[in-house]
Short mmCIF file of C-alpha atoms in Angstrom, two decimals:
data_model
loop_
_atom_site.label_atom_id
_atom_site.label_comp_id
_atom_site.label_asym_id
_atom_site.label_seq_id
_atom_site.Cartn_x
_atom_site.Cartn_y
_atom_site.Cartn_z
CA MET A 139 0.00 0.00 0.00
CA PRO A 140 1.49 3.39 -0.98
CA PRO A 141 2.08 5.89 1.84
CA THR A 142 -0.73 8.34 2.57
CA TRP A 143 -0.35 12.10 2.95
CA THR A 144 -0.59 11.55 6.70
CA ASP A 145 2.32 9.10 6.56
CA LEU A 146 4.41 11.49 4.48
CA THR A 147 3.62 14.44 6.75
CA HIS A 148 4.56 12.41 9.83
CA PHE A 149 7.81 11.36 8.12
CA PHE A 150 8.95 14.85 7.11
CA LEU A 151 7.89 16.46 10.39
CA GLU A 152 9.68 13.91 12.57
CA PRO A 153 12.78 16.15 13.10
CA VAL A 154 10.47 18.98 14.22
CA ARG A 155 8.96 16.69 16.88
CA TYR A 156 12.35 16.56 18.59
CA PHE A 157 11.72 20.19 19.56
CA THR A 158 7.99 19.91 20.32
CA ASP A 159 7.87 16.58 22.20
CA PRO A 160 8.96 16.59 25.90
CA ASN A 161 10.25 13.04 25.45
CA HIS A 162 13.24 14.55 23.62
CA ARG A 163 15.95 16.49 25.45
CA VAL A 164 15.98 19.23 22.80
CA PHE A 165 12.31 19.97 23.50
CA ILE A 166 11.89 23.75 23.33
CA GLY A 167 10.91 23.95 27.01
CA PHE A 168 14.14 22.24 28.06
CA LEU A 169 16.17 24.45 25.72
CA ILE A 170 14.64 27.58 27.30
CA SER A 171 15.29 26.36 30.85
CA SER A 172 18.91 25.56 29.92
CA LEU A 173 19.28 29.03 28.39
CA LEU A 174 18.05 30.67 31.60
CA ILE A 175 20.45 28.58 33.68
CA ALA A 176 23.32 29.44 31.30
CA LEU A 177 22.53 33.14 31.64
CA LEU A 178 22.62 32.95 35.43
CA VAL A 179 25.78 30.83 35.49
CA LEU A 180 27.68 33.18 33.17
CA ARG A 181 26.43 36.23 35.06
CA VAL A 182 27.85 34.83 38.30
CA GLN A 183 31.07 33.59 36.69
CA THR A 184 31.91 36.65 34.60
CA GLN A 185 29.99 39.57 36.14
CA ARG A 186 29.62 40.90 32.59
CA PRO A 187 26.62 42.85 31.21
CA TRP A 188 23.71 40.79 29.91
CA ARG A 189 24.42 41.84 26.30
CA GLU A 190 27.93 40.37 26.47
CA ILE A 191 26.63 37.21 28.11
CA PHE A 192 24.18 36.69 25.25
CA LYS A 193 27.09 37.09 22.81
CA ILE A 194 29.05 34.44 24.69
CA ILE A 195 26.15 31.99 24.48
CA PHE A 196 25.21 32.65 20.87
CA THR A 197 28.67 33.17 19.45
CA THR A 198 28.80 32.56 15.71
CA LYS A 199 32.05 30.62 16.17
CA ILE A 200 29.91 27.81 17.53
CA TRP A 201 26.44 28.22 16.05
CA ARG A 202 27.67 28.82 12.48
CA ASN A 203 30.39 26.20 12.71
CA LYS A 204 30.53 23.32 10.23
CA SER A 205 30.50 20.91 13.15
CA THR A 206 27.12 22.27 14.26
CA ALA A 207 25.77 21.86 10.72
CA VAL A 208 26.79 18.19 10.84
CA ASP A 209 24.94 17.84 14.16
CA ALA A 210 21.76 19.21 12.59
CA GLY A 211 22.12 17.02 9.52
CA LEU A 212 22.52 13.82 11.55
CA LEU A 213 19.54 14.78 13.73
CA CYS A 214 17.37 14.94 10.60
CA LEU A 215 18.84 11.77 9.06
CA ASN A 216 18.35 9.68 12.20
CA ALA A 217 14.85 11.08 12.74
CA PHE A 218 13.88 9.96 9.22
CA LEU A 219 15.50 6.55 9.72
CA LYS A 220 13.67 6.14 13.03
CA VAL A 221 10.31 6.39 11.25
CA LEU A 222 11.32 4.56 8.09
CA VAL A 223 13.54 1.76 9.46
CA PHE A 224 14.09 1.57 13.22
CA ILE A 225 10.48 1.48 14.45
CA PRO A 226 9.30 -1.02 11.77
CA LEU A 227 12.26 -3.33 12.46
CA LEU A 228 12.23 -3.22 16.27
CA PHE A 229 9.88 -5.14 18.51
CA SER A 230 8.08 -3.15 21.20
CA SER A 231 8.66 -2.76 24.93
CA PHE A 232 5.34 -4.57 25.37
CA THR A 233 6.80 -7.63 23.62
CA VAL A 234 9.89 -7.56 25.86
CA GLY A 235 7.66 -7.17 28.93
CA PHE A 236 5.46 -10.08 27.83
CA TYR A 237 8.41 -12.46 27.48
CA THR A 238 9.96 -11.18 30.71
CA VAL A 239 6.78 -12.23 32.53
CA LYS A 240 6.81 -15.60 30.75
CA THR A 241 10.46 -16.20 31.71
CA LEU A 242 9.89 -15.31 35.37
CA ALA A 243 6.81 -17.53 35.51
CA PHE A 244 8.77 -20.42 33.98
CA PHE A 245 11.54 -20.24 36.57
CA PHE A 246 9.60 -19.14 39.64
CA GLY A 247 6.02 -20.14 38.89
CA ASP A 248 2.94 -17.96 39.06
CA LEU A 249 3.30 -15.42 41.84
CA ARG A 250 0.46 -14.12 43.97
CA TYR A 251 0.47 -10.40 43.30
CA ILE A 252 2.00 -8.26 46.04
CA ALA A 253 -0.73 -6.13 47.62
CA TRP A 254 1.04 -2.79 47.98
CA SER A 255 -0.67 0.55 47.65
CA GLN A 256 -0.98 2.14 44.22
CA THR A 257 1.10 5.09 45.40
CA THR A 258 3.94 2.86 46.60
CA ILE A 259 3.96 0.87 43.35
CA LEU A 260 3.85 4.09 41.31
CA MET A 261 6.83 5.60 43.09
CA LEU A 262 8.85 2.36 43.07
CA TYR A 263 8.22 1.71 39.37
CA THR A 264 9.15 5.29 38.47
CA VAL A 265 12.44 5.10 40.40
CA CYS A 266 13.36 1.59 39.19
CA LEU A 267 12.62 2.52 35.59
CA LEU A 268 14.75 5.65 35.90
CA LEU A 269 17.69 3.83 37.50
CA PHE A 270 17.68 0.74 35.30
CA THR A 271 17.33 2.59 32.00
CA ASP A 272 20.12 4.94 33.09
CA PHE A 273 22.35 1.99 34.01
CA CYS A 274 21.71 0.51 30.56
CA ARG A 275 22.72 3.84 29.01
CA TYR A 276 25.97 3.72 31.01
CA LEU A 277 26.62 0.12 29.94
CA LEU A 278 26.03 0.72 26.23
CA HIS A 279 28.00 3.97 26.33
CA ARG A 280 30.97 2.20 27.89
CA LEU A 281 30.81 -0.61 25.33
CA LEU A 282 30.72 1.95 22.53
CA HIS A 283 34.02 3.32 23.82
CA GLU A 284 35.81 0.14 24.80
CA VAL A 285 34.83 -2.31 22.05
CA PRO A 286 36.85 -1.31 18.95
CA ILE A 287 34.18 -2.08 16.36
CA LEU A 288 31.59 -0.10 18.35
CA TRP A 289 34.00 2.80 18.84
CA LYS A 290 34.14 3.16 15.05
CA LEU A 291 30.44 4.02 15.27
CA HIS A 292 30.58 6.15 18.40
CA LYS A 293 33.58 8.24 17.40
CA VAL A 294 31.24 10.10 15.03
CA HIS A 295 29.75 11.68 18.15
CA HIS A 296 33.17 12.60 19.51
CA THR A 297 34.44 14.25 16.34
CA ALA A 298 32.37 17.35 17.18
CA THR A 299 34.82 20.24 17.49
CA VAL A 300 32.22 22.50 19.09
CA MET A 301 29.19 21.47 21.11
CA THR A 302 25.59 22.60 21.16
CA PRO A 303 22.46 20.75 22.38
CA LEU A 304 22.15 19.37 18.83
CA THR A 305 25.40 17.43 19.38
CA LEU A 306 23.35 14.92 21.38
CA HIS A 307 22.01 13.69 18.03
CA ARG A 308 25.38 13.60 16.27
CA VAL A 309 25.45 9.81 16.14
CA HIS A 310 26.06 7.18 13.50
CA PRO A 311 22.75 5.67 12.30
CA LEU A 312 23.76 2.23 13.56
CA GLU A 313 24.43 3.69 17.01
CA ALA A 314 21.03 5.41 16.88
CA PHE A 315 19.52 1.96 16.22
CA LEU A 316 21.40 0.49 19.19
CA GLN A 317 20.14 3.30 21.40
CA GLN A 318 16.57 2.64 20.29
CA LEU A 319 17.03 -1.08 20.96
CA ARG A 320 18.50 -0.33 24.41
CA ASP A 321 15.49 1.75 25.40
CA VAL A 322 12.97 -0.81 24.15
CA VAL A 323 14.66 -3.68 26.02
CA SER A 324 15.35 -1.84 29.28
CA VAL A 325 11.83 -0.38 29.58
CA GLY A 326 10.28 -3.72 28.65
CA MET A 327 12.31 -5.68 31.20
CA VAL A 328 11.43 -3.37 34.11
CA THR A 329 7.78 -3.29 33.07
CA GLY A 330 7.70 -7.09 32.82
CA VAL A 331 9.17 -7.55 36.29
CA PHE A 332 6.63 -5.15 37.80
CA PHE A 333 3.75 -6.76 35.94
CA TYR A 334 4.87 -10.15 37.27
CA LEU A 335 5.04 -8.83 40.84
CA PHE A 336 2.05 -6.50 40.93
CA GLY A 337 -0.25 -7.48 38.06
CA GLN A 338 -1.89 -4.64 36.18
CA SER A 339 -1.42 -2.17 39.04
CA ILE A 340 1.59 -0.45 37.49
CA ASP A 341 2.05 3.01 36.13
CA VAL A 342 4.80 5.61 36.02
CA LEU A 343 4.82 9.07 37.58
CA THR A 344 5.03 11.44 34.62
CA VAL A 345 5.17 15.11 33.76
CA LEU A 346 3.90 15.89 30.24
CA GLY A 347 4.14 12.18 29.47
CA VAL A 348 7.80 11.91 30.55
CA ASN A 349 9.19 9.99 33.53
CA ALA A 350 9.15 12.62 36.28
CA GLY A 351 12.79 12.06 37.20
CA ARG A 352 14.01 12.44 33.63
CA PHE A 353 11.77 15.47 33.13
CA VAL A 354 13.36 17.23 36.12
CA PHE A 355 16.84 16.28 34.94
CA ASN A 356 16.21 17.72 31.48
CA LEU A 357 14.54 20.82 32.91
CA LEU A 358 17.53 21.59 35.14
CA GLY A 359 20.02 22.20 32.38
CA ALA A 360 20.73 18.80 30.80
CA ASN A 361 21.26 20.56 27.47
CA LEU A 362 24.30 22.34 28.91
CA ARG A 363 26.15 19.02 28.83
CA HIS A 364 26.68 19.58 25.11
CA SER A 365 27.65 23.23 25.24
CA HIS A 366 30.52 25.58 26.06
CA ILE A 367 28.94 26.57 29.40
CA TRP A 368 30.99 25.19 32.30
CA LEU A 369 28.76 24.11 35.19
CA SER A 370 30.25 21.90 37.89
CA PHE A 371 28.14 20.39 40.69
CA GLY A 372 31.08 20.04 43.08
CA PRO A 373 32.88 16.92 44.39
CA VAL A 374 30.00 15.59 46.51
CA LEU A 375 27.03 15.89 44.16
CA GLU A 376 29.12 14.80 41.17
CA LYS A 377 29.42 11.37 42.75
CA ILE A 378 25.65 11.05 42.33
CA LEU A 379 24.66 13.15 39.32
CA ILE A 380 26.56 13.86 36.10
CA SER A 381 27.13 17.60 35.71
CA PRO A 382 27.50 19.46 32.40
CA ALA A 383 31.19 19.97 33.21
CA GLN A 384 31.69 16.23 33.71
CA HIS A 385 30.22 15.43 30.31
CA GLN A 386 32.38 18.11 28.69
CA ILE A 387 35.38 16.36 30.25
CA HIS A 388 34.11 13.16 28.64
CA HIS A 389 34.26 14.90 25.24
CA SER A 390 37.71 16.37 25.84
CA ALA A 391 40.45 15.67 23.31
CA ASP A 392 42.96 15.35 26.18
CA PRO A 393 43.90 11.64 26.57
CA ASN A 394 43.88 12.11 30.36
CA HIS A 395 40.12 12.70 30.11
CA HIS A 396 39.32 9.76 27.85
CA ASN A 397 37.06 6.91 29.02
CA LYS A 398 35.66 8.90 31.95
CA ASN A 399 32.12 9.91 32.95
CA TYR A 400 30.09 7.49 30.86
CA GLY A 401 26.96 8.19 32.90
CA SER A 402 23.86 9.77 31.41
CA GLN A 403 22.03 11.11 34.46
CA PHE A 404 23.62 9.36 37.41
CA ALA A 405 27.32 9.36 38.27
CA LEU A 406 26.76 6.40 40.59
CA TRP A 407 27.71 3.92 37.89
CA ASP A 408 30.98 5.76 37.14
CA TYR A 409 31.69 5.88 40.89
CA PHE A 410 31.08 2.14 41.35
CA PHE A 411 33.03 1.08 38.24
CA ASN A 412 35.95 3.49 38.64
CA THR A 413 35.31 5.65 35.59
CA LEU A 414 34.41 8.82 37.49
CA TYR A 415 36.15 12.15 36.94
CA LEU A 416 35.22 14.99 39.31
CA THR A 417 35.38 18.63 38.24
CA GLY A 418 35.84 21.93 40.03
CA LYS A 419 37.35 25.07 38.59
CA ARG A 420 37.03 25.38 34.84
CA GLU A 421 39.56 23.35 32.88
CA LYS A 422 40.82 24.23 29.42
CA ILE A 423 39.18 21.79 27.06
CA SER A 424 39.30 21.31 23.32
CA PHE A 425 36.77 19.03 21.67
CA GLY A 426 37.17 16.65 18.77
CA GLN A 427 38.56 13.18 19.44
CA GLU A 428 40.02 11.17 16.58
#
């Protein structure tokens, strides 16, 4: 059956949805909140007039750079491939959840559902989903760096010589597929375990349809991770949460910074597996790993 106008419209507007859908980090609301945080951070750090601060943020050296154009191009390419290839090829989180329940039932038998309150289950599911999906992001990210054949894919992301929020989507199409697969599997596994334990009494605490924890993380400046705005959380908090400065260290061309701070939201995994790098005063960093 040939595609309808609705199908074609959905296909061509998919890149735009990255900026209008809160499930994406570059959602316009998150970009605005990151801009406000950047303004305040630079005001405190530099004590310069607001006009000069705006020039620092929107410098043409970054926003009109060829590297930024590549970021935008790959965002569009991977958005189109997501609709055209990735979604049709991938199974759903529901399928993963279904077989997770089947596997647990095979090994442990049918379980009488645990009679906890809806509120308790809601909070526990939200937290477990947030932690497990983030751990899976850490694991895949580390494999992309440490397995040579996967690094050939991931180094596309690290060739960015300047960083903007669009750099998040500067990924090889095969890596984009792996990321999509990671999310489907991790969400499905957690959902399956909770369905096995609690039956149909599961839901997630959301804000605008996004896991509440991830929504707060994105709202509080997650887009500054791919930027030239240095924001450190300090040595205590950076053992728990990944700061923008820590992720900039991860992108540094300096070999002393390589293979550090793989975490997405939580620094706990880097702390436990000895890949953590703490920041403080601003370090001189150049981007663009080979």
